[in-house]
Structures are given as structure tokens and as C-alpha cells.
Coordinates of C-alpha atoms in Angstrom, one line a residue:
X1 CA 128.9 60.0 87.9
X2 CA 131.0 57.2 89.4
X3 CA 131.1 57.1 93.1
X4 CA 134.6 57.5 94.0
X5 CA 136.4 54.5 96.2
X6 CA 136.1 54.5 99.1
X7 CA 139.4 52.9 100.6
X8 CA 141.5 55.1 98.7
X9 CA 143.1 57.7 100.8
X10 CA 141.3 60.9 101.1
X11 CA 143.3 63.7 101.4
X12 CA 141.9 67.0 103.1
X13 CA 143.0 70.4 103.2
X14 CA 142.1 72.3 106.4
X15 CA 142.4 75.9 107.1
X16 CA 140.8 78.9 108.5
X17 CA 141.2 82.6 108.8
X18 CA 140.7 82.9 112.8
X19 CA 144.5 81.7 113.1
X20 CA 145.7 78.3 113.6
X21 CA 145.1 78.1 117.1
X22 CA 141.4 79.0 117.1
X23 CA 139.4 76.0 119.2
X24 CA 136.9 75.9 116.2
X25 CA 140.1 74.5 113.4
X26 CA 140.7 72.5 116.3
X27 CA 137.3 71.1 117.0
X28 CA 137.0 70.9 112.8
X29 CA 140.7 69.0 112.4
X30 CA 139.6 66.6 114.9
X31 CA 136.4 65.3 113.5
X32 CA 137.8 65.5 110.0
X33 CA 140.5 63.1 110.7
X34 CA 137.5 60.6 111.1
X35 CA 137.0 61.0 107.3
X36 CA 140.4 61.0 105.3
X37 CA 144.3 62.3 106.3
X38 CA 144.0 66.1 107.5
X39 CA 146.9 68.4 106.0
X40 CA 146.5 71.8 108.4
X41 CA 147.7 75.1 106.8
X42 CA 146.4 78.4 108.3
X43 CA 147.7 81.9 109.1
X44 CA 149.5 82.1 111.9
X45 CA 147.7 85.1 113.2
X46 CA 144.0 86.8 112.8
X47 CA 143.2 87.2 109.2
X48 CA 138.8 87.8 109.2
X49 CA 137.5 90.1 106.5
X50 CA 140.4 89.6 103.8
X51 CA 138.0 87.8 101.4
X52 CA 139.8 86.6 98.7
X53 CA 142.9 88.5 99.3
X54 CA 146.3 87.3 98.2
X55 CA 149.9 88.1 99.3
X56 CA 152.2 89.2 97.1
X57 CA 155.3 88.6 99.3
X58 CA 158.4 87.3 97.5
X59 CA 158.9 85.2 100.8
X60 CA 155.8 82.9 102.6
X61 CA 157.2 81.6 105.8
X62 CA 155.7 78.3 107.1
X63 CA 156.0 77.2 110.7
X64 CA 155.7 73.8 111.5
X65 CA 153.4 73.6 114.8
X66 CA 151.8 71.2 117.1
X67 CA 148.6 72.6 115.3
X68 CA 149.6 72.1 112.0
X69 CA 151.9 74.8 109.3
X70 CA 151.7 77.9 110.1
X71 CA 151.6 80.2 107.3
X72 CA 152.6 83.9 107.6
X73 CA 150.2 84.9 104.9
X74 CA 146.3 85.5 104.3
X75 CA 143.9 82.5 104.0
X76 CA 143.3 82.4 100.7
X77 CA 147.5 81.9 100.1
X78 CA 148.0 79.9 103.0
X79 CA 145.6 77.3 100.5
X80 CA 147.4 78.4 97.2
X81 CA 150.6 78.0 98.8
X82 CA 149.5 74.2 100.5
X83 CA 148.2 73.0 97.3
X84 CA 151.3 73.8 95.2
X85 CA 154.0 73.1 97.8
X86 CA 152.8 70.5 100.6
X87 CA 150.3 68.3 99.4
X88 CA 150.5 65.5 99.0
X89 CA 151.6 63.5 95.8
X90 CA 148.2 62.5 94.6
X91 CA 146.8 66.1 96.1
X92 CA 143.9 67.5 98.0
X93 CA 140.5 65.9 97.4
X94 CA 138.8 68.1 99.6
X95 CA 139.7 71.7 101.3
X96 CA 137.4 72.6 104.2
X97 CA 138.2 76.4 105.7
X98 CA 137.2 76.9 109.4
X99 CA 135.2 77.0 111.8
X100 CA 135.1 80.8 111.4
X101 CA 134.0 82.6 114.8
X102 CA 131.2 84.4 113.7
X103 CA 128.5 83.4 110.7
X104 CA 128.9 84.1 107.0
X105 CA 125.6 83.9 105.9
X106 CA 124.1 86.1 102.7
X107 CA 125.8 89.0 101.6
X108 CA 129.1 88.7 104.1
X109 CA 130.2 85.9 102.5
X110 CA 131.7 88.2 99.9
X111 CA 133.9 89.8 102.7
X112 CA 135.0 86.5 104.8
X113 CA 138.4 85.2 104.7
X114 CA 136.8 81.4 105.3
X115 CA 134.9 81.6 102.3
X116 CA 137.9 82.9 100.4
X117 CA 140.2 80.4 101.3
X118 CA 137.6 78.1 100.4
X119 CA 137.2 79.9 97.0
X120 CA 140.9 79.6 96.2
X121 CA 140.5 76.1 96.4
X122 CA 137.7 76.3 94.4
X123 CA 139.6 78.3 91.7
X124 CA 142.3 76.0 91.4
X125 CA 140.2 73.0 90.8
X126 CA 139.2 71.8 94.1
X127 CA 136.4 71.7 96.1
X128 CA 135.8 72.7 99.0
X129 CA 133.5 73.6 102.2
X130 CA 133.3 76.4 104.5
X131 CA 132.3 76.3 107.7
X132 CA 131.0 79.3 110.1
X133 CA 129.8 79.6 113.5
X134 CA 127.7 82.3 115.3
X135 CA 130.2 84.1 117.7
X136 CA 128.1 83.7 120.9
X137 CA 127.9 80.7 123.0
X138 CA 128.2 77.6 120.8
X139 CA 129.3 73.9 120.9
X140 CA 132.3 73.6 118.1
X141 CA 132.3 69.7 118.2
X142 CA 128.9 69.9 117.7
X143 CA 129.2 71.6 114.8
X144 CA 132.4 69.7 113.1
X145 CA 130.5 66.2 113.9
X146 CA 127.8 68.0 111.3
X147 CA 130.8 69.3 108.8
X148 CA 132.2 65.7 109.1
X149 CA 129.3 63.8 108.2
X150 CA 128.6 66.4 105.4
X151 CA 132.3 66.1 104.1
X152 CA 131.6 62.2 103.9
X153 CA 128.7 62.0 102.3
X154 CA 130.6 64.5 99.6
X155 CA 133.4 62.1 99.2
X156 CA 130.5 59.2 98.4
X157 CA 128.6 61.4 96.1
X158 CA 132.0 62.9 94.4
X159 CA 131.6 67.1 94.7
X160 CA 131.3 69.7 91.9
X161 CA 134.3 71.4 91.1
X162 CA 134.3 75.1 91.3
X163 CA 132.0 75.0 94.2
X164 CA 131.9 76.4 97.8
X165 CA 130.0 74.2 100.1
X166 CA 129.2 77.4 103.1
X167 CA 127.7 75.7 106.2
X168 CA 126.6 78.4 109.1
X169 CA 126.0 77.2 112.4
X170 CA 123.5 79.1 114.7
X171 CA 125.0 79.3 118.4
X172 CA 123.3 76.2 119.5
X173 CA 124.0 72.9 121.1
X174 CA 123.0 69.6 119.3
X175 CA 119.9 69.4 121.6
X176 CA 118.9 73.3 120.7
X177 CA 119.4 72.5 116.5
X178 CA 116.3 72.9 115.0
X179 CA 117.2 71.5 111.8
X180 CA 119.4 71.5 108.6
X181 CA 118.2 73.6 105.3
X182 CA 120.0 74.4 101.7
X183 CA 119.0 77.8 100.9
X184 CA 120.4 80.3 98.2
X185 CA 122.7 83.1 99.4
X186 CA 120.3 86.3 100.5
X187 CA 120.6 89.7 102.6
X188 CA 122.3 90.2 105.2
X189 CA 122.1 89.4 109.5
X190 CA 124.4 92.5 110.0
X191 CA 125.0 95.5 108.1
X192 CA 128.6 97.4 108.3
X193 CA 128.6 101.0 109.2
X194 CA 130.6 103.5 110.5
X195 CA 130.1 106.5 112.9
X196 CA 132.2 109.6 113.8
X197 CA 134.4 109.7 117.4
X198 CA 134.1 112.8 118.9
X199 CA 135.9 113.8 122.3
X200 CA 139.1 114.1 123.2
X201 CA 141.3 112.1 120.9
X202 CA 144.2 111.5 122.8
X203 CA 147.5 111.7 122.2
X204 CA 147.4 112.5 118.3
X205 CA 150.6 112.5 115.7
X206 CA 151.8 116.5 115.5
X207 CA 150.5 116.1 111.5
X208 CA 147.0 115.1 112.4
X209 CA 145.6 118.8 112.4
X210 CA 142.3 118.1 110.4
X211 CA 142.0 114.4 111.1
X212 CA 138.6 112.5 111.9
X213 CA 137.7 109.3 113.4
X214 CA 135.1 106.9 112.4
X215 CA 134.5 103.6 114.2
X216 CA 132.8 100.5 112.4
X217 CA 129.4 100.0 113.6
X218 CA 126.8 96.4 113.6
X219 CA 123.9 97.3 112.6
X220 CA 120.5 95.3 112.2
X221 CA 119.1 95.2 108.2
X222 CA 116.1 96.6 107.4
X223 CA 115.1 93.5 105.9
X224 CA 116.0 89.6 105.0
X225 CA 114.8 88.2 101.8
X226 CA 112.5 85.6 102.1
X227 CA 113.9 81.8 101.3
X228 CA 117.4 82.9 102.0
X229 CA 120.4 81.5 104.1
X230 CA 120.2 84.3 106.1
X231 CA 116.2 84.2 106.9
X232 CA 117.0 80.2 107.3
X233 CA 120.3 80.9 109.5
X234 CA 118.0 83.4 111.8
X235 CA 115.6 81.0 112.3
X236 CA 117.4 78.5 114.5
X237 CA 118.5 76.0 111.3
X238 CA 121.9 75.0 110.3
X239 CA 122.5 76.6 106.4
X240 CA 123.9 74.7 103.5
X241 CA 124.4 77.2 100.4
X242 CA 126.3 76.3 97.3
X243 CA 128.3 79.1 96.0
X244 CA 130.4 79.5 92.8
X245 CA 133.7 80.8 91.8
X246 CA 132.0 82.5 88.5
X247 CA 130.1 85.4 89.7
X248 CA 128.9 85.8 86.3
X249 CA 125.3 87.3 85.6
X250 CA 124.2 85.4 82.7
X251 CA 121.1 86.9 81.9
X252 CA 123.2 90.1 81.7
X253 CA 125.4 89.3 79.7
X254 CA 122.6 88.5 77.2
X255 CA 121.1 92.0 77.7
X256 CA 124.5 93.5 77.0
X257 CA 124.5 91.8 73.9
X258 CA 121.3 94.3 73.0
X259 CA 123.8 97.1 73.5
X260 CA 125.2 98.9 70.4
X261 CA 128.5 98.1 72.3
X262 CA 130.9 99.1 69.5
X263 CA 129.4 102.9 69.7
X264 CA 130.8 103.2 73.2
X265 CA 133.8 103.8 71.2
X266 CA 133.3 107.1 70.1
X267 CA 134.5 108.4 67.3
X268 CA 138.1 107.1 68.0
X269 CA 136.5 103.7 67.3
X270 CA 137.9 101.3 64.5
X271 CA 134.3 100.0 63.7
X272 CA 132.6 100.7 60.3

């Protein structure tokens, strides 16, 4: 692959799922302005856990703010709108989502609005990066600098379309960072569970008889796959995991082709 011209404008769309006022996106924008021309289009408020859900309202409201374009929509819809309606004439070269407050390693990635926003870029044919950092004490500027250098290297090499490069940072300063590793997705550094809430529910609606209440709890996993991004992240490494928009498991497609699939039609089937 020929390396792209470094003197041509490089247009980067920046978004997130924590809301446009999040310190993570602000640090990211500052760092990426050293790499290319940045356009910000992010949800106006908190949208964590929305994955790649889209807003189907007939009308989208976008407000210009000092931080960028504030979109009243999900992260994925903000990206879709920006690519279709807010892009420069030559289009965006890259979508960068983050820096999320909270890691998105392993299977948690499927639920992440940060990763979902980047996936929308991949779906629309634009290479994308998702960046997340542990919600403990950390240094967004340090993580943002690494993302900017990674993006600069992607620009030099020419990133593959259909891929989201998911970067995850432990809560660590530059001096505390142990290294960077490329790893496949695997496991989960926490499991989302539910527990029933007991006791006085306080003021309840008149028709709430028979109602049960549950709260979300986060519990540690029983096991973590060896060699996975979750394992490396828990060991204090920055992880890079390339994710495909296409979720197809091709060996299983081949296995299913060995079934007598037409028999599933039953007697109503038209096959003879």
C-alpha cells in the first residue's frame, strides 16, 4: 500500500459517549490538533452503554459550543450525522472516539458507546479509533498523547477500512505505564449483575403493587483468558485491539453449510 501524502489535509472527526464537556474528549482534541484538522461532534450529555444504538428522531438538533458540535443524539448517530452533514468537502479521513472514562477491554466493548461511535465510522467506510481509560485517577493528557502518536502512525501507514482500533489505558501516569501490547479481545474485567433492593421503597406510585426493584452491581470475573486484552490490561499494560465491524464467524458458516438446512422448512417448504 502506498503511503498517503503527509502534506495533504488530514481531517479527523472526534466524538465520545461521555458528553462533549468531558475532560477526556477535551484532552484528545488538544492532542489530535497536532496531527490534523479536527472537527468535534459529540452527544450533549452522558450516553455510556449505548453501544451502536442510533437515534431515529425525524429531527436532530446540533448546537455550536466552544467545545464543538453538541448533538442531541446517541454517539453513533452523532458520528453518522457528522459524516453525512458536517464533514469538510473532502470528507473525514479518520474517526476517533474518546477518551472514555472507564476501560472498554474484552467483551464490555460490545456495550460501549465509545466503541459503538467508532464502529459507525467503520460502517460508513472510515477507519476509526476508540480510546478508553480506567475510571480511577489518571492522566488524560498522557493517554491523549499516545493516541495522537498512534493516529500519526496510522496516517503514515494508511489504516485499513472496516477496522476499529480500540486502545485502553490503565489509570497511570507516563512514569507508571508499563508498556503497550496488541492483544485480541477476550474476557471481561468486570461482570454486570443485578441484586434485588429490599427495604422501604419510599414514595411509590399507587399502581406499583407487586413491583420488584433491582440495582446493577459490578463483580469480578471468575476467569480471564490467557493472552487476551483483558489479561494485559489487568497487568498494567496499554492495550490495542483491532475490532472488525463484520462479526461473522466464518468457520461456523462453513459448518452450517453441512447441515440439511432445507429440512428446517418442514412440509411447507417448496424444495423437493
